[in-house]
Short mmCIF file of C-alpha atoms and ligand atoms in Angstrom, two decimals:
data_model
loop_
_atom_site.label_atom_id
_atom_site.label_comp_id
_atom_site.label_asym_id
_atom_site.label_seq_id
_atom_site.Cartn_x
_atom_site.Cartn_y
_atom_site.Cartn_z
CA MET A 185 -116.25 -51.01 -84.72
CA LYS A 186 -113.43 -49.22 -86.28
CA PHE A 187 -110.42 -51.40 -87.46
CA SER A 188 -107.41 -49.88 -88.59
CA ILE A 189 -105.78 -51.78 -91.80
CA ILE A 190 -101.51 -52.10 -92.36
CA ASN A 191 -100.17 -53.40 -94.98
CA GLY A 192 -96.78 -53.09 -95.39
CA PRO A 193 -93.62 -53.25 -97.41
CA ASN A 194 -94.39 -54.31 -101.49
CA LEU A 195 -97.93 -55.33 -101.07
CA ASN A 196 -98.23 -52.07 -104.20
CA MET A 197 -96.45 -54.40 -105.90
CA LEU A 198 -100.25 -57.02 -105.92
CA GLY A 199 -101.06 -58.05 -109.62
CA ILE A 200 -96.55 -57.20 -110.79
CA ARG A 201 -95.23 -59.06 -108.34
CA GLU A 202 -94.54 -62.94 -108.26
CA PRO A 203 -98.20 -63.71 -109.22
CA ALA A 204 -97.71 -67.30 -109.24
CA ILE A 205 -97.37 -66.70 -105.34
CA TYR A 206 -99.69 -63.30 -104.46
CA GLY A 207 -101.64 -63.53 -107.23
CA ASN A 208 -103.12 -61.75 -110.42
CA THR A 209 -104.78 -58.70 -108.23
CA THR A 210 -103.43 -55.33 -107.55
CA TYR A 211 -103.30 -53.40 -104.43
CA ALA A 212 -107.03 -50.54 -105.90
CA ASP A 213 -108.21 -54.81 -105.81
CA LEU A 214 -107.33 -55.91 -102.63
CA VAL A 215 -108.73 -51.91 -100.81
CA ALA A 216 -112.10 -52.91 -103.31
CA LEU A 217 -112.05 -56.49 -101.81
CA ILE A 218 -112.09 -54.70 -98.31
CA HIS A 219 -114.00 -51.83 -98.50
CA GLN A 220 -117.77 -54.45 -99.49
CA ALA A 221 -116.24 -56.77 -96.78
CA ALA A 222 -116.36 -54.41 -94.73
CA LYS A 223 -119.84 -53.09 -95.71
CA GLU A 224 -121.10 -55.89 -95.71
CA GLU A 225 -119.72 -57.12 -91.30
CA GLU A 226 -120.45 -52.96 -90.78
CA VAL A 227 -117.61 -52.23 -89.59
CA GLN A 228 -115.65 -48.98 -90.67
CA VAL A 229 -111.66 -49.46 -91.99
CA GLU A 230 -108.71 -47.66 -92.61
CA ILE A 231 -106.53 -48.51 -94.74
CA LEU A 232 -102.83 -47.38 -95.13
CA GLN A 233 -99.89 -49.52 -96.84
CA SER A 234 -96.35 -48.56 -96.57
CA ASN A 235 -93.17 -49.77 -97.44
CA HIS A 236 -91.13 -47.78 -94.12
CA GLU A 237 -91.59 -49.83 -90.59
CA GLY A 238 -91.44 -46.87 -88.83
CA MET A 239 -95.18 -45.99 -90.82
CA LEU A 240 -95.90 -48.56 -89.89
CA VAL A 241 -94.93 -48.38 -85.96
CA ASP A 242 -96.66 -44.99 -86.09
CA GLU A 243 -99.68 -46.23 -88.08
CA ILE A 244 -100.15 -48.77 -85.38
CA GLN A 245 -99.42 -46.11 -82.69
CA ARG A 246 -102.66 -43.69 -84.21
CA ALA A 247 -104.68 -47.11 -83.43
CA TYR A 248 -104.64 -46.79 -80.28
CA ASP A 249 -106.83 -43.40 -79.72
CA LYS A 250 -108.93 -44.07 -83.26
CA ALA A 251 -109.86 -48.09 -83.83
CA ASP A 252 -110.89 -51.32 -81.53
CA GLY A 253 -108.93 -53.48 -83.55
CA ILE A 254 -106.14 -54.03 -85.94
CA ILE A 255 -105.73 -56.72 -88.65
CA ILE A 256 -102.00 -56.25 -90.84
CA ASN A 257 -100.06 -57.90 -92.77
CA PRO A 258 -96.17 -56.74 -91.89
CA ALA A 259 -95.77 -58.64 -94.92
CA ALA A 260 -91.54 -58.94 -95.59
CA TYR A 261 -91.41 -56.78 -91.65
CA THR A 262 -93.46 -60.06 -90.30
CA HIS A 263 -89.39 -61.74 -90.14
CA THR A 264 -87.69 -58.81 -89.46
CA SER A 265 -88.99 -55.85 -87.15
CA ILE A 266 -89.32 -56.17 -82.93
CA ALA A 267 -90.73 -52.54 -83.80
CA ILE A 268 -93.80 -53.60 -84.81
CA LEU A 269 -94.45 -55.73 -82.38
CA ASP A 270 -93.23 -53.32 -79.46
CA ALA A 271 -95.64 -51.60 -80.77
CA LEU A 272 -98.99 -53.41 -81.31
CA LYS A 273 -97.99 -55.02 -77.60
CA ALA A 274 -97.36 -51.96 -77.23
CA VAL A 275 -101.57 -50.77 -77.96
CA ALA A 276 -102.61 -53.92 -76.71
CA LEU A 277 -105.68 -53.95 -79.08
CA PRO A 278 -106.92 -57.29 -80.14
CA ALA A 279 -105.42 -57.53 -83.66
CA VAL A 280 -105.61 -60.09 -86.47
CA GLU A 281 -102.25 -60.93 -89.24
CA VAL A 282 -103.10 -62.12 -92.60
CA HIS A 283 -100.30 -63.46 -95.10
CA ILE A 284 -101.89 -63.70 -98.74
CA SER A 285 -99.85 -66.69 -99.38
CA ASN A 286 -99.12 -69.87 -96.82
CA LEU A 287 -95.57 -69.18 -94.93
CA ASN A 288 -96.23 -73.31 -93.75
CA GLU A 289 -94.64 -73.72 -97.47
CA ARG A 290 -92.50 -70.99 -98.17
CA GLU A 291 -88.68 -70.25 -96.61
CA SER A 292 -87.24 -71.38 -93.16
CA PHE A 293 -86.54 -67.53 -92.90
CA ARG A 294 -90.97 -66.47 -93.16
CA GLN A 295 -91.53 -69.68 -90.77
CA ILE A 296 -90.66 -66.87 -87.51
CA SER A 297 -93.02 -63.80 -87.47
CA TYR A 298 -92.72 -61.50 -84.68
CA ALA A 299 -95.71 -59.91 -85.39
CA GLY A 300 -97.83 -62.98 -85.55
CA GLN A 301 -96.31 -63.35 -81.16
CA ALA A 302 -99.29 -59.75 -80.90
CA CYS A 303 -102.05 -61.29 -83.21
CA PHE A 304 -104.89 -63.09 -81.87
CA HIS A 305 -104.81 -64.71 -84.90
CA THR A 306 -102.96 -65.39 -87.98
CA VAL A 307 -105.08 -66.00 -91.37
CA MET A 308 -102.87 -67.83 -94.89
CA GLY A 309 -102.75 -68.95 -97.59
CA GLN A 310 -106.24 -67.70 -98.42
CA GLY A 311 -104.98 -64.81 -101.20
CA ILE A 312 -106.80 -61.70 -100.68
CA GLU A 313 -109.43 -63.25 -99.50
CA GLY A 314 -107.91 -63.69 -95.97
CA TYR A 315 -108.30 -59.88 -95.14
CA ARG A 316 -112.17 -60.92 -95.33
CA THR A 317 -111.56 -63.61 -93.40
CA ALA A 318 -109.60 -61.53 -90.40
CA ILE A 319 -112.53 -59.10 -90.68
CA LYS A 320 -114.86 -61.47 -89.46
CA ILE A 321 -112.59 -63.26 -86.96
CA LEU A 322 -111.17 -59.27 -85.21
CA LYS A 323 -115.40 -58.33 -85.57
CA GLN A 324 -116.50 -61.62 -83.68
CA LYS A 325 -113.41 -61.37 -81.24
CA LEU A 326 -114.93 -58.03 -80.25
CA LEU A 327 -118.15 -58.44 -80.44
CA GLY A 328 -117.12 -61.44 -77.43
C1 DQA B 287 -96.43 -62.38 -97.45
C2 DQA B 287 -95.23 -63.03 -97.27
C3 DQA B 287 -94.40 -62.17 -96.84
O1 DQA B 287 -93.33 -63.81 -96.26
C4 DQA B 287 -93.60 -61.17 -97.41
O2 DQA B 287 -92.40 -60.58 -97.61
C5 DQA B 287 -94.79 -60.58 -98.15
C6 DQA B 287 -96.12 -60.75 -98.05
C7 DQA B 287 -97.81 -62.86 -97.91
O3 DQA B 287 -98.95 -62.07 -97.46
O4 DQA B 287 -98.42 -63.80 -97.62
O5 DQA B 287 -94.09 -59.49 -98.18
O6 DQA B 287 -96.84 -61.65 -95.91
#
């Protein structure tokens, strides 16, 4: 079972950006956690982070041929990108949306998720541990 894990803009700044919201762990810590969780769950992962919307769309499209499911944190593009929503709908792979912070407790402009409309589940407010949760949820979904 292979998952494409896609992270959007500024997530490479984890550990530096707004630690009160996103924590002190770095993007490298997040990548290590994902690899560890994937090993434990016996799934394969491919991880991409990009600050560019089109790169995220390209990666979603690439997942069509190479992955069984998608875990995506589109970051700020969550709230703006119909292109990412359309790409997720196009490939129609089971997808889980992840957010490190709890969007329900944040600004009103973060209350809309376009990408989330193409995801069967959303994990939020668990910090980077949310990616482990997402891997488990996606695996369960694929196992039926
Ligand atoms: C985020 C939440 C978004 O609103 C924000 O723009 C991000 C990160 C999260 O993981 O909590 O960059 O997706």
